[in-house]
């Protein structure tokens, strides 16, 4: 089995990053559950799992051409239990096997052990021999072991050599002819955030690279719907894929909104407006929640109208990035409505958030860290104190349920994926979000425990388990940079019912820096959560103060002066 599968895998698999609603009227598919694996053990059958996504083109093709094929069904009939898992519905299973793309096909033995893992589309011609050989010789294929975890470390940053290696790989990935990082053009929020920060710091080369990427990415904004596709498969930006998951909308609208403020290009504002229109017209549910995704490629499945806490939180963050840059209050109000929906429909009695209305696993880190991030963004964008308190409570739930004490990292799920998959996994992107969010929450609250959690998480991100697994790591650079440098801190001191205060706060929000602590102190509400600055009364009415932990700028009273005030503070901080 090892030899035959290794040959097939190395020579014949077709990669497919790109499924559709599943018709299971004939009962062909079973669900992922302990009961299914108990049945497999009892009947001495293999479990073959197809991990798919709603918008995934090649999942749809494989359902039609492979799983419905009579020869494939004959090979499965007596010895296999086919299991379908929608990757959006089960973040734990999705993140365990995400390296194999969608569709991923995983074959388990009757004892629940993995035998073979297949990446992408397989035609009947290639899948049937693998199924038959599995029955003949169920010896597991030997895959390269992932880098081992490092014990919890006091290291909270990269070495200069590690940093240089990551920067060199990012530079190597740059497409000098067509722009964009890599040959396939992905909507990657981490890359945009990293490049925008470099541009804002005066890095002219990365400023030009970011602008070229934003210009090329305009081709990925769908002419019909306004949504931004997650990938363009052509090196010259000519083959946009019509797959519109929520994370791509968040990344795209944030990049264009902040890019518009930084570069003043009206095309970027128009792009942000179009993605905002897509969110409102296609993914916003009537009750305030947000749908998961939309697919218009193979099979044209349309809008996936399931509703998860994770995607609703991503929509909140997207709307607030747009609001901060543009001042469109409708976007802020939609974000608030979405948060109210999540609190009413996804918050759990004991704290934290569940994924769906009824979960078969979890709770999951992804839902809870995205909600913490969204609630903290609501505090930033509105000045409302309730959102900060809710962010703290959700962060406390994460700290109690998802931190792996041995490594300092954050695990995907608070419960095992299944009885036979008990080893927890840690997903890098969610760990980066956790480190960044806990670090910023520490700045807002003054709670050093959150800072300590962020530092321990950074220790995991600088371990071989992360650095030796992937070379393209702009997100790790961002997390490290934010941990090393305090956020730009701007506070508006003034009554919240005073239009002058509101104008100052709007100007503070529009400054294009994600790592920012923006606060609105109406003294009638009592002290701020972290009263680390003693703001004087200013006789001329509402005023804006830009502060570090050691000093504050002279207050300004005109919205147009805030950007220069923050630039001056940035130079003082050497950011």
XYZ file of C-alpha atoms in Angstrom:
575
model
C 0.000 0.000 0.000
C 2.776 2.446 0.884
C 4.618 1.969 -2.400
C 1.573 2.051 -4.694
C -0.066 5.038 -3.007
C 3.173 6.956 -2.899
C 3.529 6.557 -6.664
C -0.071 7.547 -7.315
C 0.100 10.536 -4.997
C 3.361 11.835 -6.380
C 2.429 11.444 -10.040
C -1.294 11.630 -10.432
C -3.025 13.882 -7.942
C -4.530 17.095 -9.189
C -4.480 20.031 -6.847
C -7.815 21.671 -6.116
C -8.167 24.581 -3.774
C -11.537 25.212 -5.065
C -18.138 22.184 -3.792
C -21.400 22.868 -3.843
C -24.540 21.982 -1.957
C -24.644 18.219 -1.550
C -27.574 16.093 -2.691
C -27.712 13.102 -0.337
C -31.214 11.878 -1.151
C -29.917 8.358 -1.756
C -28.280 8.216 1.684
C -24.858 7.562 0.184
C -23.087 9.804 2.686
C -22.884 9.242 6.432
C -22.037 11.998 8.895
C -18.833 12.446 10.834
C -19.560 11.117 14.313
C -18.288 8.712 16.940
C -21.246 6.483 16.026
C -19.985 6.234 12.436
C -16.514 5.192 13.564
C -17.989 2.734 16.084
C -19.978 1.211 13.226
C -16.807 1.003 11.128
C -15.010 -0.848 13.929
C -17.967 -3.170 14.473
C -18.381 -3.971 10.762
C -14.627 -3.893 10.063
C -15.052 -1.241 7.382
C -12.914 1.671 6.303
C -14.145 5.246 6.530
C -13.490 7.442 3.502
C -14.085 11.091 4.277
C -14.583 13.776 1.648
C -13.884 17.208 3.118
C -15.503 19.858 0.948
C -16.556 23.483 0.809
C -19.732 25.072 -0.557
C -17.972 27.332 -3.037
C -15.358 24.786 -4.131
C -15.373 24.098 -7.873
C -13.442 20.842 -7.762
C -15.591 19.489 -4.923
C -18.618 19.898 -7.179
C -16.802 18.199 -10.046
C -15.663 15.315 -7.848
C -19.204 14.798 -6.517
C -20.524 14.613 -10.065
C -17.779 12.692 -11.816
C -16.225 10.550 -9.088
C -18.475 9.930 -6.103
C -21.522 9.333 -8.340
C -19.558 7.024 -10.644
C -20.862 3.386 -10.627
C -17.353 1.920 -10.556
C -16.414 4.041 -7.542
C -19.620 3.120 -5.737
C -19.001 -0.552 -6.455
C -15.498 -0.282 -4.978
C -16.937 1.398 -1.876
C -20.013 -0.786 -1.416
C -18.807 -3.635 0.801
C -15.759 -2.218 2.538
C -16.183 1.537 3.029
C -18.428 4.001 4.812
C -18.390 7.293 2.856
C -18.494 10.372 5.100
C -19.059 13.916 3.886
C -17.862 16.871 5.960
C -18.483 20.479 5.025
C -15.330 22.246 6.103
C -17.086 25.465 7.121
C -19.379 23.566 9.504
C -16.536 21.822 11.356
C -13.539 24.116 11.922
C -11.779 21.387 13.910
C -11.770 18.847 11.071
C -11.203 21.539 8.462
C -8.126 22.909 10.192
C -6.727 19.444 10.878
C -6.670 18.647 7.157
C -6.564 22.091 5.510
C -3.090 21.474 4.110
C -4.728 19.006 1.700
C -7.023 21.645 0.189
C -10.606 21.144 -0.917
C -11.626 18.555 -1.716
C -9.524 16.481 0.651
C -10.067 12.728 0.789
C -8.953 10.931 3.952
C -9.201 7.164 4.400
C -9.338 5.781 7.948
C -8.964 2.169 8.997
C -11.627 0.338 11.017
C -9.625 1.339 14.103
C -9.907 5.038 13.178
C -6.259 5.457 12.212
C -5.407 7.493 9.120
C -4.268 5.376 6.179
C -4.013 7.800 3.271
C -4.653 11.511 2.706
C -5.363 12.747 -0.817
C -5.195 16.323 -2.025
C -7.658 17.766 -4.525
C -9.731 16.223 -7.311
C -9.393 12.516 -8.094
C -11.099 10.978 -11.087
C -12.510 7.419 -10.885
C -9.498 6.245 -12.889
C -7.180 7.131 -10.020
C -9.432 6.771 -6.960
C -10.653 3.211 -7.602
C -7.126 1.676 -7.532
C -6.432 3.452 -4.237
C -9.650 2.105 -2.712
C -8.934 -1.433 -3.902
C -5.340 -1.321 -2.707
C -6.443 -0.019 0.690
C -8.569 -3.139 1.175
C -5.714 -5.420 0.090
C -3.055 -3.735 2.204
C -4.251 -1.205 4.797
C -0.753 -0.249 5.874
C -0.790 3.514 6.541
C 1.113 5.727 4.138
C 4.083 7.288 5.889
C 3.932 11.067 5.619
C 6.542 13.529 6.743
C 6.054 14.297 10.401
C 5.264 17.935 11.168
C 7.898 19.776 13.200
C 7.638 18.919 16.876
C 6.231 21.389 19.361
C 8.684 23.248 21.548
C 8.078 23.418 25.260
C 6.580 26.676 26.493
C 9.219 29.340 25.953
C 10.078 32.732 27.364
C 11.100 33.818 23.868
C 8.687 36.475 22.650
C 10.305 37.335 19.355
C 12.169 36.080 16.336
C 15.920 36.039 16.073
C 17.349 38.420 13.500
C 18.271 35.439 11.330
C 14.704 34.111 11.480
C 13.322 37.543 10.668
C 15.695 37.920 7.741
C 14.700 34.492 6.386
C 11.004 35.394 6.431
C 11.626 38.765 4.806
C 13.784 37.153 2.132
C 11.053 34.623 1.336
C 8.408 37.357 1.079
C 10.688 39.224 -1.295
C 11.305 36.056 -3.312
C 7.540 35.481 -3.599
C 7.034 38.908 -5.173
C 6.032 38.701 -8.857
C 8.199 41.400 -10.375
C 6.534 41.207 -13.773
C 2.844 41.249 -12.852
C 2.760 42.299 -9.219
C 1.330 40.354 -6.322
C 2.952 37.869 -4.019
C 3.095 34.398 -5.688
C 1.965 33.275 -9.133
C -1.611 32.602 -8.036
C -2.979 35.813 -6.588
C -4.638 35.356 -3.216
C -6.591 37.859 -1.150
C -4.328 37.561 1.866
C -5.119 39.984 4.667
C -1.860 39.357 6.522
C 0.244 40.307 3.505
C -1.763 43.485 2.945
C -1.514 44.511 6.602
C 2.223 43.872 6.678
C 2.848 45.759 3.422
C 0.596 48.648 4.455
C 2.501 49.058 7.704
C 5.794 49.044 5.821
C 4.418 51.629 3.399
C 3.129 53.792 6.229
C 6.587 53.673 7.806
C 8.111 55.109 4.625
C 9.142 51.910 2.831
C 8.756 53.138 -0.755
C 9.412 49.759 -2.346
C 6.645 48.028 -0.404
C 4.351 51.002 -0.958
C 4.723 50.511 -4.709
C 4.298 46.756 -4.371
C 1.130 47.188 -2.358
C -0.298 49.627 -4.901
C 0.514 47.264 -7.777
C -1.206 44.452 -5.899
C -4.285 46.522 -5.097
C -4.451 47.611 -8.738
C -4.161 44.036 -9.991
C -6.662 42.794 -7.440
C -9.330 45.070 -8.911
C -9.797 42.315 -11.511
C -10.956 40.014 -8.699
C -13.913 42.227 -7.780
C -16.859 40.578 -9.477
C -18.512 42.786 -12.091
C -21.966 41.353 -11.332
C -22.026 41.190 -7.527
C -19.176 43.372 -6.255
C -17.766 40.563 -4.115
C -14.044 39.911 -4.171
C -12.982 36.404 -5.184
C -10.457 34.720 -2.955
C -7.969 33.849 -5.707
C -6.953 34.672 -9.255
C -5.421 31.624 -10.917
C -3.505 33.484 -13.606
C -0.154 35.091 -13.078
C -1.364 38.107 -15.092
C -4.585 38.533 -13.055
C -6.779 37.353 -15.962
C -8.542 34.346 -14.333
C -10.432 35.470 -11.237
C -12.272 32.651 -9.480
C -15.864 33.405 -8.474
C -15.578 32.081 -4.930
C -16.536 34.600 -2.258
C -15.875 33.353 1.293
C -16.311 35.859 4.105
C -12.644 35.983 5.073
C -11.790 37.265 1.593
C -14.389 40.039 1.916
C -12.897 41.091 5.258
C -9.361 41.123 3.880
C -10.334 42.888 0.666
C -12.456 45.664 2.150
C -9.880 46.374 4.871
C -7.051 46.578 2.332
C -8.909 48.915 -0.010
C -10.325 51.077 2.796
C -6.949 51.639 4.435
C -5.233 51.858 1.060
C -7.617 54.641 0.070
C -6.774 56.637 3.200
C -3.033 56.105 2.739
C -2.691 56.548 -1.027
C -5.736 58.759 -1.820
C -6.549 56.705 -4.933
C -10.295 56.980 -5.694
C -10.225 53.540 -7.354
C -9.510 52.031 -3.950
C -12.492 53.801 -2.401
C -14.683 52.544 -5.237
C -13.395 49.006 -4.657
C -14.171 49.224 -0.933
C -17.645 50.579 -1.759
C -18.346 47.648 -4.086
C -17.323 45.023 -1.528
C -19.439 46.816 1.071
C -22.372 46.675 -1.340
C -21.809 42.938 -1.802
C -21.857 42.349 1.946
C -25.129 44.255 2.262
C -26.849 42.835 -0.804
C -25.749 39.203 -0.797
C -24.305 38.058 2.538
C -26.334 40.063 5.075
C -29.248 38.069 6.517
C -32.497 39.871 7.438
C -32.025 39.136 11.162
C -28.651 40.898 11.354
C -26.397 37.861 10.989
C -24.201 37.139 7.982
C -24.150 34.172 5.653
C -20.980 32.148 5.203
C -20.056 32.576 1.549
C -21.176 32.681 -2.051
C -20.074 30.545 -4.994
C -20.686 31.296 -8.669
C -18.221 28.945 -10.335
C -18.902 25.304 -11.294
C -22.496 24.422 -10.425
C -23.200 28.010 -9.342
C -24.316 27.077 -5.813
C -25.081 30.695 -4.896
C -25.217 31.936 -1.313
C -24.468 29.493 1.498
C -27.150 30.644 3.938
C -25.825 28.889 6.985
C -24.836 31.264 9.759
C -21.786 30.874 11.986
C -20.355 33.085 14.709
C -16.969 33.146 12.988
C -18.180 34.588 9.693
C -20.538 37.039 11.377
C -17.578 38.276 13.421
C -15.474 38.619 10.272
C -18.263 40.657 8.701
C -18.321 42.941 11.758
C -14.571 43.516 11.470
C -14.913 44.172 7.730
C -17.719 46.691 8.187
C -15.823 48.550 10.895
C -12.624 48.758 8.841
C -14.752 50.337 6.114
C -16.515 52.649 8.575
C -13.275 53.797 10.193
C -11.878 54.817 6.814
C -14.989 56.259 5.183
C -17.285 57.424 7.977
C -20.290 55.634 6.440
C -22.390 55.286 9.589
C -24.685 52.704 8.008
C -21.761 50.251 8.026
C -21.183 50.828 11.745
C -24.891 50.340 12.468
C -25.001 47.073 10.500
C -21.966 45.873 12.470
C -23.692 46.679 15.766
C -26.827 44.818 14.646
C -24.710 41.789 13.722
C -23.025 41.813 17.132
C -26.406 42.007 18.868
C -27.526 39.006 16.823
C -24.424 37.003 17.774
C -24.895 37.797 21.455
C -28.546 36.728 21.306
C -28.085 33.625 19.139
C -24.530 32.286 19.486
C -23.396 33.244 23.013
C -23.247 30.270 25.384
C -24.593 30.390 28.960
C -21.191 29.567 30.437
C -19.329 32.112 28.320
C -17.915 32.198 24.832
C -19.630 31.539 21.523
C -20.720 28.407 19.738
C -20.250 28.001 15.994
C -23.763 27.182 14.787
C -27.193 26.929 16.353
C -26.325 23.388 17.439
C -22.718 22.229 17.338
C -21.565 18.632 16.942
C -18.093 19.539 18.167
C -16.309 22.440 19.732
C -16.566 25.077 20.984
C -13.960 26.366 18.568
C -11.174 28.884 18.917
C -12.004 30.430 15.530
C -15.473 31.607 16.588
C -14.277 32.933 19.911
C -11.138 34.742 18.811
C -12.926 36.298 15.827
C -15.722 37.461 18.139
C -13.199 38.877 20.624
C -11.510 40.750 17.785
C -14.870 42.027 16.509
C -16.051 43.147 19.960
C -12.779 44.985 20.539
C -13.165 46.628 17.128
C -16.667 47.743 18.128
C -15.223 49.364 21.238
C -12.650 51.142 19.087
C -15.088 52.277 16.420
C -17.927 53.393 18.703
C -16.255 54.272 21.998
C -18.916 52.110 23.679
C -17.719 50.539 26.918
C -20.046 47.542 26.789
C -18.099 46.142 23.847
C -14.812 46.203 25.749
C -16.372 44.329 28.656
C -17.789 41.709 26.283
C -14.388 41.361 24.601
C -12.801 40.783 28.003
C -15.322 38.097 28.920
C -14.787 36.253 25.651
C -11.012 36.515 26.028
C -11.320 35.034 29.518
C -13.305 32.130 28.042
C -10.533 31.556 25.500
C -7.878 31.652 28.214
C -9.780 29.066 30.249
C -10.507 26.660 27.387
C -8.048 26.937 24.494
C -4.530 27.566 25.819
C -2.199 24.582 25.644
C -0.119 24.914 28.776
C 2.797 22.893 27.432
C 3.441 25.183 24.437
C 1.602 28.447 25.132
C -0.255 28.073 21.843
C -4.008 28.054 21.289
C -5.726 24.801 20.284
C -8.421 24.663 17.609
C -11.146 23.025 19.684
C -12.003 22.662 23.349
C -13.024 19.036 22.699
C -11.525 16.280 20.504
C -12.586 16.041 16.846
C -13.514 12.405 17.532
C -12.612 9.694 20.054
C -9.810 8.457 17.800
C -8.386 11.946 17.094
C -7.463 13.137 20.543
C -4.205 14.946 19.780
C -5.075 18.654 19.677
C -3.968 20.795 16.770
C -3.034 24.453 16.625
C -3.722 26.527 13.531
C -1.189 29.262 12.844
C -3.526 31.953 11.523
C -5.872 31.741 14.520
C -2.869 31.767 16.849
C -1.633 34.952 15.191
C -5.073 36.532 15.621
C -5.089 35.448 19.264
C -1.657 36.931 19.988
C -2.550 40.230 18.312
C -5.961 40.446 19.984
C -4.780 39.597 23.500
C -1.917 42.072 23.141
C -4.238 44.890 22.056
C -6.737 43.960 24.762
C -3.942 44.325 27.319
C -3.347 47.879 26.102
C -7.030 48.789 26.341
C -7.595 47.232 29.758
C -4.214 47.523 31.464
C -4.508 43.833 32.385
C -0.994 42.359 32.300
C -2.403 38.832 32.251
C -3.573 39.389 28.678
C -0.086 40.572 27.769
C 1.432 37.444 29.327
C -0.955 35.253 27.324
C 0.064 37.077 24.134
C 3.746 36.630 24.926
C 3.307 32.900 25.554
C 1.411 32.610 22.271
C 4.235 34.428 20.497
C 6.600 31.867 21.974
C 4.637 29.206 20.119
C 4.670 31.232 16.883
C 8.468 31.451 17.009
C 8.853 27.697 17.584
C 9.941 25.129 14.975
C 6.335 23.882 14.799
C 5.532 27.127 12.970
C 8.790 28.407 11.490
C 9.876 25.055 10.049
C 6.440 24.254 8.624
C 5.884 27.312 6.418
C 8.269 29.908 5.015
C 5.790 32.630 3.979
C 4.951 34.240 7.322
C 4.034 37.939 7.114
C 1.416 37.297 9.810
C 4.096 36.208 12.291
C 6.062 39.374 11.499
C 2.959 41.466 12.244
C 2.331 39.719 15.569
C 5.945 40.178 16.614
C 6.022 43.836 15.586
C 2.857 44.625 17.522
C 4.142 42.813 20.588
C 7.408 44.766 20.479
C 5.789 48.172 19.963
C 2.989 49.753 21.932
C -0.017 50.765 19.841
C -0.469 54.350 18.773
C -2.754 55.732 21.469
C -5.173 58.555 20.743
C -7.856 59.685 23.164
C -10.627 62.159 22.559
C -11.594 63.908 25.777
C -15.064 65.343 25.369
C -18.755 64.681 25.768
C -20.169 62.061 23.426
C -23.150 64.260 22.644
C -20.871 67.086 21.500
C -20.517 67.113 17.677
C -16.987 68.485 18.026
C -15.965 65.370 19.985
C -17.560 63.153 17.356
C -15.638 64.897 14.570
C -12.356 64.439 16.426
C -13.068 60.772 17.041
C -13.901 60.206 13.381
C -10.558 61.710 12.394
C -8.738 59.481 14.884
C -10.446 56.365 13.550
C -9.518 57.118 9.953
C -5.773 57.035 10.644
C -4.726 53.908 8.665
C -3.056 51.849 11.362
C -4.647 48.623 12.634
C -2.443 48.533 15.751
C -4.148 51.516 17.289
C -5.719 52.230 20.645
C -8.473 54.780 20.046
C -10.537 55.866 23.042
C -13.292 58.370 23.667
C -13.409 59.641 27.230
C -16.626 61.259 28.283
C -15.832 62.076 31.919
C -19.488 61.651 32.854
C -19.000 57.888 32.305
C -16.217 57.570 34.878
C -12.615 56.492 34.409
C -11.452 54.593 31.337
C -10.769 50.868 31.695
C -7.036 51.574 31.763
C -6.603 55.033 33.309
C -2.880 55.097 32.533
C -2.900 58.739 31.401
C -3.992 61.720 33.491
C -5.640 63.964 30.902
C -5.935 67.613 31.901
C -9.078 69.639 31.416
C -8.785 71.627 28.221
C -10.499 75.010 28.366
C -11.301 75.223 24.661
C -13.657 72.224 24.630
C -13.113 68.687 23.309
C -9.501 67.822 22.535
C -7.460 64.951 21.129
C -4.398 63.641 22.967
C -1.839 61.323 21.384
C 0.146 59.492 24.040
C 2.835 56.951 24.716
C 3.318 55.292 28.081
C 5.779 58.069 28.922
C 4.391 61.299 27.457
C 1.514 62.935 25.557
C 1.458 65.360 22.685
C 0.027 68.829 23.025
C -3.756 68.516 22.594
C -5.361 69.460 19.303
C -8.931 70.589 18.748
C -9.282 70.378 14.965
C -9.929 67.046 13.207
C -7.523 67.941 10.411
C -4.650 68.156 12.891
C -4.948 64.619 14.253
C -3.064 62.849 11.451
C -0.038 65.121 11.921
C -0.310 64.637 15.676
C -0.188 60.860 15.273
C 2.634 61.057 12.747
C 4.636 63.038 15.292
C 3.900 60.421 17.927
C 4.852 57.683 15.485
C 8.242 59.295 14.948
C 8.722 59.560 18.701
C 7.952 55.862 19.028
C 10.067 55.109 15.924
C 7.172 53.136 14.442
